[in-house]
Amino acid sequence: MSEAKKRRSTGRVTLNDVAQLAGVGAMTVSRALRTPELVSDKMRERIDAAVDELGYIPNRAAGALASGTSHVILVIVPSLLDRASAELMAGLQPVLMKAGYQLVLGDAQHLRQQSEQLEHLLQYNPAAVIVLGCLESPDDKLLLRQSRLPVVEVGALVPHPMGICIGGSNQDAGYRLTRHMIERGYRNIGFLCARQEQWMLQQRMRGWQQAMLESYLSPDMVINTSEAPSFSTGAAMLGEFLMRWPELDALICVNDELAAGVLFECQRRHLNVPGKLAIAGFDDSDVAKACYPALTSVHIPYRKMGSMAAEIILRKLAGEELQECTQLLEFQLQKRQSS
């Protein structure tokens, strides 16, 4: 017992430590933890007491390697800071954790910076992979295909999905939002994009361009910045727009944080919204509803996409044969005072 306590203070408590303290074999401890119904109540109580005293944490990774099965789901998101990522996780977690699965998060920005990152994440032996948006690297896509893991892509329509795709047309959402601005009488409509390498954001900008060209309006008022799509970026970019295009009368931003940043800067400059400048964004976040005037935005059901993706993953892991397909969800235009 003294040896076990010593190991607790200097290293990880092992299965053998628990077995020694409980006075049973390591196989008995393993059986009690995996299938407690196969162990007598008295034996299970002794083992549970030893686990509690030593603070033993089972090594799930080692168990997965030994059994060839895993209770880890790898989730790749565009950025850990994006609201879309948080909403997706809110949809995934209740379904997958209830089924006994844990989530490992990967940031796609880091995958682009270090090509070996995805290979490292796959060493966790995940049971499946969920991707928000679209992986940019052909090498990463090839690696996922070669892994033969169930893959669900969420959020954007992907030309050649690696498995099942759940999402809506971001291009159609951008088109509908721009048409709304045109129908309201705005003609000098700009588009502010941050980190436009993300597939979902590219589609939104294409929708804006399509609507502008169909109405014989110039699609030249666009700024792409490599900065994060944040409040401060939106505020900083408004000055750039007004300096280049003083005639600007409406600005569509690729997400609500950028749009709110533009709105706050308009208020600082005493520019009336929407009288002097109409503003709109994407995601229909809380800030879009709470700021004044409230922001016109596009509601994208990331949480619902997450729960749908989780349910599909569980069906595939249960052995159900599901064909590769795309499941479309509708985006909803929320018209508010800012336009």
mmCIF file of C-alpha atoms in Angstrom:
data_model
loop_
_atom_site.group_PDB
_atom_site.id
_atom_site.type_symbol
_atom_site.label_atom_id
_atom_site.label_comp_id
_atom_site.label_asym_id
_atom_site.label_seq_id
_atom_site.Cartn_x
_atom_site.Cartn_y
_atom_site.Cartn_z
ATOM 1 C CA MET A 1 0.000 0.000 0.000
ATOM 2 C CA SER A 2 2.881 2.392 0.765
ATOM 3 C CA GLU A 3 4.349 1.619 -2.680
ATOM 4 C CA ALA A 4 1.036 2.433 -4.327
ATOM 5 C CA LYS A 5 0.824 5.756 -2.496
ATOM 6 C CA LYS A 6 4.367 6.562 -3.480
ATOM 7 C CA ARG A 7 3.575 5.974 -7.139
ATOM 8 C CA ARG A 8 0.529 8.177 -6.845
ATOM 9 C CA SER A 9 2.703 11.158 -5.949
ATOM 10 C CA THR A 10 5.386 10.516 -8.576
ATOM 11 C CA GLY A 11 3.603 8.948 -11.536
ATOM 12 C CA ARG A 12 0.365 7.662 -12.923
ATOM 13 C CA VAL A 13 -1.499 5.057 -10.865
ATOM 14 C CA THR A 14 -1.711 1.800 -12.785
ATOM 15 C CA LEU A 15 -4.137 -1.093 -12.957
ATOM 16 C CA ASN A 16 -1.620 -3.199 -11.032
ATOM 17 C CA ASP A 17 -1.622 -0.648 -8.197
ATOM 18 C CA VAL A 18 -5.396 -1.009 -7.879
ATOM 19 C CA ALA A 19 -5.132 -4.814 -8.006
ATOM 20 C CA GLN A 20 -2.433 -4.831 -5.285
ATOM 21 C CA LEU A 21 -4.456 -2.612 -2.970
ATOM 22 C CA ALA A 22 -7.666 -4.583 -3.533
ATOM 23 C CA GLY A 23 -5.861 -7.917 -3.126
ATOM 24 C CA VAL A 24 -6.978 -9.313 -6.481
ATOM 25 C CA GLY A 25 -5.454 -9.940 -9.890
ATOM 26 C CA ALA A 26 -5.143 -7.248 -12.564
ATOM 27 C CA MET A 27 -7.490 -9.207 -14.859
ATOM 28 C CA THR A 28 -10.164 -9.119 -12.163
ATOM 29 C CA VAL A 29 -9.829 -5.335 -11.859
ATOM 30 C CA SER A 30 -10.042 -4.962 -15.641
ATOM 31 C CA ARG A 31 -13.165 -7.134 -15.728
ATOM 32 C CA ALA A 32 -14.783 -5.170 -12.909
ATOM 33 C CA LEU A 33 -14.195 -1.869 -14.704
ATOM 34 C CA ARG A 34 -15.311 -3.087 -18.141
ATOM 35 C CA THR A 35 -18.144 -5.481 -17.241
ATOM 36 C CA PRO A 36 -19.047 -4.934 -13.551
ATOM 37 C CA GLU A 37 -22.060 -7.231 -13.833
ATOM 38 C CA LEU A 38 -19.666 -10.204 -14.179
ATOM 39 C CA VAL A 39 -18.042 -9.536 -10.798
ATOM 40 C CA SER A 40 -19.586 -10.228 -7.384
ATOM 41 C CA ASP A 41 -20.907 -7.279 -5.392
ATOM 42 C CA LYS A 42 -18.360 -7.816 -2.603
ATOM 43 C CA MET A 43 -15.436 -7.958 -5.049
ATOM 44 C CA ARG A 44 -16.678 -4.892 -6.944
ATOM 45 C CA GLU A 45 -16.938 -2.903 -3.708
ATOM 46 C CA ARG A 46 -13.308 -3.711 -2.819
ATOM 47 C CA ILE A 47 -12.117 -2.696 -6.269
ATOM 48 C CA ASP A 48 -14.210 0.500 -6.294
ATOM 49 C CA ALA A 49 -12.768 1.436 -2.889
ATOM 50 C CA ALA A 50 -9.214 0.922 -4.199
ATOM 51 C CA VAL A 51 -9.971 2.988 -7.336
ATOM 52 C CA ASP A 52 -11.342 5.833 -5.213
ATOM 53 C CA GLU A 53 -8.438 5.751 -2.729
ATOM 54 C CA LEU A 54 -5.755 5.779 -5.413
ATOM 55 C CA GLY A 55 -7.538 8.114 -7.829
ATOM 56 C CA TYR A 56 -7.110 5.623 -10.658
ATOM 57 C CA ILE A 57 -8.046 6.836 -14.176
ATOM 58 C CA PRO A 58 -8.437 4.069 -16.796
ATOM 59 C CA ASN A 59 -6.196 4.395 -19.856
ATOM 60 C CA ARG A 60 -8.829 4.449 -22.591
ATOM 61 C CA ALA A 61 -6.234 4.890 -25.359
ATOM 62 C CA ALA A 62 -4.450 1.694 -24.346
ATOM 63 C CA GLY A 63 -7.795 -0.109 -24.181
ATOM 64 C CA ALA A 64 -8.669 1.090 -27.662
ATOM 65 C CA LEU A 65 -5.373 -0.178 -29.063
ATOM 66 C CA ALA A 66 -5.811 -3.534 -27.389
ATOM 67 C CA SER A 67 -9.382 -4.061 -28.527
ATOM 68 C CA GLY A 68 -9.179 -2.356 -31.927
ATOM 69 C CA THR A 69 -12.119 -0.147 -30.946
ATOM 70 C CA SER A 70 -12.255 3.484 -29.869
ATOM 71 C CA HIS A 71 -14.661 5.778 -28.089
ATOM 72 C CA VAL A 72 -13.068 8.937 -29.469
ATOM 73 C CA ILE A 73 -14.604 11.105 -32.216
ATOM 74 C CA LEU A 74 -12.268 13.554 -33.956
ATOM 75 C CA VAL A 75 -13.897 16.930 -34.719
ATOM 76 C CA ILE A 76 -12.073 19.341 -37.064
ATOM 77 C CA VAL A 77 -13.296 22.958 -36.992
ATOM 78 C CA PRO A 78 -12.149 26.098 -38.895
ATOM 79 C CA SER A 79 -11.216 27.865 -35.658
ATOM 80 C CA LEU A 80 -11.718 27.203 -31.962
ATOM 81 C CA LEU A 81 -12.773 30.855 -31.625
ATOM 82 C CA ASP A 82 -15.670 30.713 -34.118
ATOM 83 C CA ARG A 83 -19.239 30.778 -32.846
ATOM 84 C CA ALA A 84 -20.084 28.179 -35.505
ATOM 85 C CA SER A 85 -17.635 25.762 -33.869
ATOM 86 C CA ALA A 86 -19.207 26.299 -30.439
ATOM 87 C CA GLU A 87 -22.719 25.757 -31.806
ATOM 88 C CA LEU A 88 -21.642 22.594 -33.623
ATOM 89 C CA MET A 89 -20.128 21.216 -30.423
ATOM 90 C CA ALA A 90 -23.322 22.038 -28.519
ATOM 91 C CA GLY A 91 -25.189 19.820 -30.973
ATOM 92 C CA LEU A 92 -22.614 17.018 -30.996
ATOM 93 C CA GLN A 93 -21.808 16.617 -27.300
ATOM 94 C CA PRO A 94 -25.165 15.624 -25.790
ATOM 95 C CA VAL A 95 -25.715 12.887 -28.388
ATOM 96 C CA LEU A 96 -22.195 11.443 -28.533
ATOM 97 C CA MET A 97 -21.346 11.679 -24.832
ATOM 98 C CA LYS A 98 -24.624 9.970 -23.926
ATOM 99 C CA ALA A 99 -23.489 7.102 -26.168
ATOM 100 C CA GLY A 100 -20.130 6.938 -24.352
ATOM 101 C CA TYR A 101 -17.966 8.803 -26.873
ATOM 102 C CA GLN A 102 -15.460 11.569 -26.144
ATOM 103 C CA LEU A 103 -14.563 14.388 -28.552
ATOM 104 C CA VAL A 104 -11.055 15.418 -29.624
ATOM 105 C CA LEU A 105 -10.905 18.851 -31.279
ATOM 106 C CA GLY A 106 -8.596 19.820 -34.125
ATOM 107 C CA ASP A 107 -8.184 23.404 -35.384
ATOM 108 C CA ALA A 108 -8.034 23.503 -39.208
ATOM 109 C CA GLN A 109 -5.810 26.611 -39.096
ATOM 110 C CA HIS A 110 -3.177 24.584 -37.262
ATOM 111 C CA LEU A 111 -3.598 21.729 -39.744
ATOM 112 C CA ARG A 112 -2.735 24.128 -42.570
ATOM 113 C CA GLN A 113 0.310 25.402 -40.707
ATOM 114 C CA GLN A 114 1.614 21.939 -39.808
ATOM 115 C CA SER A 115 0.728 19.210 -42.260
ATOM 116 C CA GLU A 116 1.604 16.441 -39.785
ATOM 117 C CA GLN A 117 -1.062 17.589 -37.302
ATOM 118 C CA LEU A 118 -3.890 15.531 -38.817
ATOM 119 C CA GLU A 119 -1.697 12.442 -38.865
ATOM 120 C CA HIS A 120 -0.934 13.073 -35.191
ATOM 121 C CA LEU A 121 -4.648 13.406 -34.351
ATOM 122 C CA LEU A 122 -5.444 10.178 -36.186
ATOM 123 C CA GLN A 123 -2.998 8.402 -33.866
ATOM 124 C CA TYR A 124 -5.679 8.751 -31.171
ATOM 125 C CA ASN A 125 -7.379 5.936 -33.099
ATOM 126 C CA PRO A 126 -10.716 7.805 -33.499
ATOM 127 C CA ALA A 127 -13.850 5.864 -34.335
ATOM 128 C CA ALA A 128 -15.016 8.568 -36.772
ATOM 129 C CA VAL A 129 -14.280 12.108 -37.992
ATOM 130 C CA ILE A 130 -16.568 15.161 -38.226
ATOM 131 C CA VAL A 131 -15.397 18.175 -40.265
ATOM 132 C CA LEU A 132 -16.975 21.635 -40.041
ATOM 133 C CA GLY A 133 -16.536 23.325 -43.409
ATOM 134 C CA CYS A 134 -14.013 21.750 -45.721
ATOM 135 C CA LEU A 135 -10.410 20.603 -45.409
ATOM 136 C CA GLU A 136 -8.264 22.666 -47.760
ATOM 137 C CA SER A 137 -5.253 20.387 -48.109
ATOM 138 C CA PRO A 138 -5.463 17.566 -50.694
ATOM 139 C CA ASP A 139 -2.983 15.648 -48.525
ATOM 140 C CA ASP A 140 -5.316 15.870 -45.510
ATOM 141 C CA LYS A 141 -8.267 14.703 -47.611
ATOM 142 C CA LEU A 142 -6.232 11.788 -48.932
ATOM 143 C CA LEU A 143 -5.142 10.883 -45.404
ATOM 144 C CA LEU A 144 -8.758 10.790 -44.243
ATOM 145 C CA ARG A 145 -9.842 8.679 -47.206
ATOM 146 C CA GLN A 146 -7.009 6.237 -46.578
ATOM 147 C CA SER A 147 -7.999 5.958 -42.911
ATOM 148 C CA ARG A 148 -11.346 4.420 -44.045
ATOM 149 C CA LEU A 149 -13.027 6.052 -41.056
ATOM 150 C CA PRO A 150 -16.643 7.230 -41.189
ATOM 151 C CA VAL A 151 -16.526 10.939 -42.135
ATOM 152 C CA VAL A 152 -19.325 13.519 -41.912
ATOM 153 C CA GLU A 153 -18.747 17.005 -43.352
ATOM 154 C CA VAL A 154 -20.922 19.739 -41.878
ATOM 155 C CA GLY A 155 -21.838 23.328 -42.699
ATOM 156 C CA ALA A 156 -20.992 23.817 -46.371
ATOM 157 C CA LEU A 157 -21.933 22.067 -49.573
ATOM 158 C CA VAL A 158 -18.817 20.150 -50.579
ATOM 159 C CA PRO A 159 -18.316 19.314 -54.284
ATOM 160 C CA HIS A 160 -16.884 15.857 -53.589
ATOM 161 C CA PRO A 161 -17.738 14.810 -50.019
ATOM 162 C CA MET A 162 -15.606 12.193 -48.286
ATOM 163 C CA GLY A 163 -18.698 10.625 -46.751
ATOM 164 C CA ILE A 164 -21.975 12.253 -45.778
ATOM 165 C CA CYS A 165 -22.397 16.027 -46.033
ATOM 166 C CA ILE A 166 -24.883 17.952 -43.860
ATOM 167 C CA GLY A 167 -25.340 21.627 -44.617
ATOM 168 C CA GLY A 168 -26.883 24.295 -46.755
ATOM 169 C CA SER A 169 -25.866 26.480 -49.646
ATOM 170 C CA ASN A 170 -23.779 29.309 -48.235
ATOM 171 C CA GLN A 171 -23.713 30.731 -51.750
ATOM 172 C CA ASP A 172 -27.521 30.851 -51.826
ATOM 173 C CA ALA A 173 -27.486 32.493 -48.378
ATOM 174 C CA GLY A 174 -25.099 35.193 -49.633
ATOM 175 C CA TYR A 175 -27.228 35.661 -52.734
ATOM 176 C CA ARG A 176 -30.485 36.037 -50.785
ATOM 177 C CA LEU A 177 -28.957 38.482 -48.318
ATOM 178 C CA THR A 178 -27.580 40.630 -51.149
ATOM 179 C CA ARG A 179 -30.907 40.507 -53.024
ATOM 180 C CA HIS A 180 -32.571 41.789 -49.849
ATOM 181 C CA MET A 181 -30.203 44.766 -49.808
ATOM 182 C CA ILE A 182 -30.805 45.478 -53.507
ATOM 183 C CA GLU A 183 -34.577 45.284 -53.037
ATOM 184 C CA ARG A 184 -34.266 47.793 -50.192
ATOM 185 C CA GLY A 185 -32.789 50.247 -52.706
ATOM 186 C CA TYR A 186 -29.058 49.968 -51.946
ATOM 187 C CA ARG A 187 -26.753 50.002 -54.953
ATOM 188 C CA ASN A 188 -23.206 50.471 -53.642
ATOM 189 C CA ILE A 189 -22.988 47.281 -51.625
ATOM 190 C CA GLY A 190 -19.627 46.163 -50.291
ATOM 191 C CA PHE A 191 -18.518 42.822 -48.900
ATOM 192 C CA LEU A 192 -16.128 42.372 -45.979
ATOM 193 C CA CYS A 193 -14.451 38.975 -45.696
ATOM 194 C CA ALA A 194 -11.917 37.733 -43.154
ATOM 195 C CA ARG A 195 -9.918 34.556 -43.649
ATOM 196 C CA GLN A 196 -11.638 33.974 -46.978
ATOM 197 C CA GLU A 197 -9.685 30.741 -47.490
ATOM 198 C CA GLN A 198 -12.431 29.040 -45.496
ATOM 199 C CA TRP A 199 -14.768 27.261 -47.885
ATOM 200 C CA MET A 200 -18.007 28.455 -46.249
ATOM 201 C CA LEU A 201 -16.867 32.076 -46.419
ATOM 202 C CA GLN A 202 -15.869 31.747 -50.072
ATOM 203 C CA GLN A 203 -19.364 30.517 -50.906
ATOM 204 C CA ARG A 204 -20.986 33.486 -49.143
ATOM 205 C CA MET A 205 -18.866 35.924 -51.136
ATOM 206 C CA ARG A 206 -19.748 34.164 -54.401
ATOM 207 C CA GLY A 207 -23.434 34.595 -53.597
ATOM 208 C CA TRP A 208 -22.881 38.343 -53.118
ATOM 209 C CA GLN A 209 -21.029 38.558 -56.440
ATOM 210 C CA GLN A 210 -23.783 36.626 -58.240
ATOM 211 C CA ALA A 211 -26.554 38.913 -56.964
ATOM 212 C CA MET A 212 -24.568 42.066 -57.771
ATOM 213 C CA LEU A 213 -23.800 40.981 -61.342
ATOM 214 C CA GLU A 214 -27.396 39.910 -62.015
ATOM 215 C CA SER A 215 -28.518 43.440 -61.067
ATOM 216 C CA TYR A 216 -25.748 45.048 -63.184
ATOM 217 C CA LEU A 217 -24.049 46.394 -60.075
ATOM 218 C CA SER A 218 -20.309 46.491 -59.503
ATOM 219 C CA PRO A 219 -18.883 43.627 -57.395
ATOM 220 C CA ASP A 220 -15.633 45.542 -56.863
ATOM 221 C CA MET A 221 -16.242 46.810 -53.338
ATOM 222 C CA VAL A 222 -14.701 43.884 -51.506
ATOM 223 C CA ILE A 223 -11.963 43.626 -48.895
ATOM 224 C CA ASN A 224 -10.384 40.326 -47.869
ATOM 225 C CA THR A 225 -8.319 40.468 -44.719
ATOM 226 C CA SER A 226 -6.183 37.760 -43.164
ATOM 227 C CA GLU A 227 -7.171 39.004 -39.702
ATOM 228 C CA ALA A 228 -9.589 37.063 -37.519
ATOM 229 C CA PRO A 229 -13.285 37.841 -38.200
ATOM 230 C CA SER A 230 -13.738 39.804 -34.953
ATOM 231 C CA PHE A 231 -15.322 43.008 -33.623
ATOM 232 C CA SER A 232 -12.012 44.883 -33.822
ATOM 233 C CA THR A 233 -11.386 43.727 -37.393
ATOM 234 C CA GLY A 234 -14.826 44.960 -38.469
ATOM 235 C CA ALA A 235 -14.248 48.330 -36.827
ATOM 236 C CA ALA A 236 -10.813 48.704 -38.416
ATOM 237 C CA MET A 237 -11.987 47.751 -41.908
ATOM 238 C CA LEU A 238 -14.846 50.275 -42.058
ATOM 239 C CA GLY A 239 -12.351 53.131 -42.418
ATOM 240 C CA GLU A 240 -10.646 51.264 -45.263
ATOM 241 C CA PHE A 241 -13.964 50.870 -47.083
ATOM 242 C CA LEU A 242 -14.965 54.512 -46.700
ATOM 243 C CA MET A 243 -11.553 55.702 -47.851
ATOM 244 C CA ARG A 244 -11.695 53.565 -51.018
ATOM 245 C CA TRP A 245 -15.410 53.907 -51.749
ATOM 246 C CA PRO A 246 -17.022 56.995 -50.174
ATOM 247 C CA GLU A 247 -20.234 56.170 -52.061
ATOM 248 C CA LEU A 248 -20.676 52.931 -50.066
ATOM 249 C CA ASP A 249 -24.284 52.698 -48.822
ATOM 250 C CA ALA A 250 -24.446 49.062 -47.599
ATOM 251 C CA LEU A 251 -21.937 46.554 -46.257
ATOM 252 C CA ILE A 252 -22.375 42.790 -45.963
ATOM 253 C CA CYS A 253 -19.971 41.110 -43.566
ATOM 254 C CA VAL A 254 -19.053 37.436 -43.630
ATOM 255 C CA ASN A 255 -20.147 36.966 -40.005
ATOM 256 C CA ASP A 256 -21.977 38.825 -37.253
ATOM 257 C CA GLU A 257 -18.876 39.742 -35.256
ATOM 258 C CA LEU A 258 -17.465 41.680 -38.197
ATOM 259 C CA ALA A 259 -20.870 43.286 -38.794
ATOM 260 C CA ALA A 260 -21.198 44.304 -35.129
ATOM 261 C CA GLY A 261 -17.682 45.774 -35.222
ATOM 262 C CA VAL A 262 -18.688 47.874 -38.261
ATOM 263 C CA LEU A 263 -21.851 48.973 -36.435
ATOM 264 C CA PHE A 264 -19.911 50.029 -33.327
ATOM 265 C CA GLU A 265 -17.480 52.017 -35.487
ATOM 266 C CA CYS A 266 -20.400 53.716 -37.259
ATOM 267 C CA GLN A 267 -21.735 54.771 -33.868
ATOM 268 C CA ARG A 268 -18.299 56.081 -32.876
ATOM 269 C CA ARG A 269 -18.199 58.127 -36.120
ATOM 270 C CA HIS A 270 -21.816 59.265 -35.692
ATOM 271 C CA LEU A 271 -22.868 57.549 -38.936
ATOM 272 C CA ASN A 272 -26.554 56.671 -38.931
ATOM 273 C CA VAL A 273 -27.430 52.999 -39.478
ATOM 274 C CA PRO A 274 -29.165 52.254 -41.809
ATOM 275 C CA GLY A 275 -29.606 55.868 -43.004
ATOM 276 C CA LYS A 276 -25.956 56.405 -43.937
ATOM 277 C CA LEU A 277 -24.875 52.784 -44.107
ATOM 278 C CA ALA A 278 -26.880 49.546 -44.006
ATOM 279 C CA ILE A 279 -25.131 46.571 -42.389
ATOM 280 C CA ALA A 280 -25.761 42.810 -42.445
ATOM 281 C CA GLY A 281 -23.949 39.645 -41.367
ATOM 282 C CA PHE A 282 -24.199 35.875 -41.099
ATOM 283 C CA ASP A 283 -24.866 33.387 -38.237
ATOM 284 C CA ASP A 284 -27.764 35.168 -36.449
ATOM 285 C CA SER A 285 -25.781 35.287 -33.213
ATOM 286 C CA ASP A 286 -26.884 36.806 -29.907
ATOM 287 C CA VAL A 287 -24.964 40.000 -30.612
ATOM 288 C CA ALA A 288 -26.945 40.467 -33.853
ATOM 289 C CA LYS A 289 -30.194 40.390 -31.880
ATOM 290 C CA ALA A 290 -28.981 42.428 -28.889
ATOM 291 C CA CYS A 291 -27.135 45.357 -30.474
ATOM 292 C CA TYR A 292 -28.918 48.534 -31.584
ATOM 293 C CA PRO A 293 -30.084 48.691 -34.240
ATOM 294 C CA ALA A 294 -30.449 44.916 -34.411
ATOM 295 C CA LEU A 295 -28.479 43.367 -37.263
ATOM 296 C CA THR A 296 -29.981 41.755 -40.325
ATOM 297 C CA SER A 297 -28.390 38.305 -40.522
ATOM 298 C CA VAL A 298 -28.706 34.781 -41.884
ATOM 299 C CA HIS A 299 -29.616 32.068 -39.404
ATOM 300 C CA ILE A 300 -27.493 28.934 -39.937
ATOM 301 C CA PRO A 301 -28.563 25.920 -37.825
ATOM 302 C CA TYR A 302 -25.115 24.707 -36.726
ATOM 303 C CA ARG A 303 -26.482 23.083 -33.571
ATOM 304 C CA LYS A 304 -29.012 21.055 -35.549
ATOM 305 C CA MET A 305 -26.266 20.074 -37.992
ATOM 306 C CA GLY A 306 -24.208 18.863 -35.035
ATOM 307 C CA SER A 307 -26.973 16.674 -33.617
ATOM 308 C CA MET A 308 -27.723 15.246 -37.075
ATOM 309 C CA ALA A 309 -24.024 14.491 -37.643
ATOM 310 C CA ALA A 310 -23.792 12.768 -34.251
ATOM 311 C CA GLU A 311 -26.817 10.581 -34.977
ATOM 312 C CA ILE A 312 -25.447 9.591 -38.388
ATOM 313 C CA ILE A 313 -22.060 8.715 -36.886
ATOM 314 C CA LEU A 314 -23.713 6.509 -34.270
ATOM 315 C CA ARG A 315 -25.746 4.716 -36.945
ATOM 316 C CA LYS A 316 -22.611 4.065 -38.989
ATOM 317 C CA LEU A 317 -20.683 2.831 -35.953
ATOM 318 C CA ALA A 318 -23.565 0.494 -35.184
ATOM 319 C CA GLY A 319 -22.963 -1.145 -38.553
ATOM 320 C CA GLU A 320 -25.745 0.466 -40.558
ATOM 321 C CA GLU A 321 -24.930 0.850 -44.246
ATOM 322 C CA LEU A 322 -25.375 4.507 -45.254
ATOM 323 C CA GLN A 323 -24.684 5.715 -48.775
ATOM 324 C CA GLU A 324 -22.657 8.859 -49.412
ATOM 325 C CA CYS A 325 -25.112 11.727 -49.763
ATOM 326 C CA THR A 326 -25.757 15.400 -49.057
ATOM 327 C CA GLN A 327 -28.485 16.425 -46.624
ATOM 328 C CA LEU A 328 -29.664 19.983 -47.188
ATOM 329 C CA LEU A 329 -30.860 22.303 -44.426
ATOM 330 C CA GLU A 330 -32.505 25.665 -45.059
ATOM 331 C CA PHE A 331 -30.855 28.916 -44.010
ATOM 332 C CA GLN A 332 -33.247 31.647 -42.847
ATOM 333 C CA LEU A 333 -32.867 35.355 -43.585
ATOM 334 C CA GLN A 334 -33.564 37.447 -40.469
ATOM 335 C CA LYS A 335 -34.502 40.984 -41.575
ATOM 336 C CA ARG A 336 -33.873 43.566 -38.870
ATOM 337 C CA GLN A 337 -33.443 47.327 -38.403
ATOM 338 C CA SER A 338 -29.811 47.578 -39.628
ATOM 339 C CA SER A 339 -30.960 47.242 -43.263
#
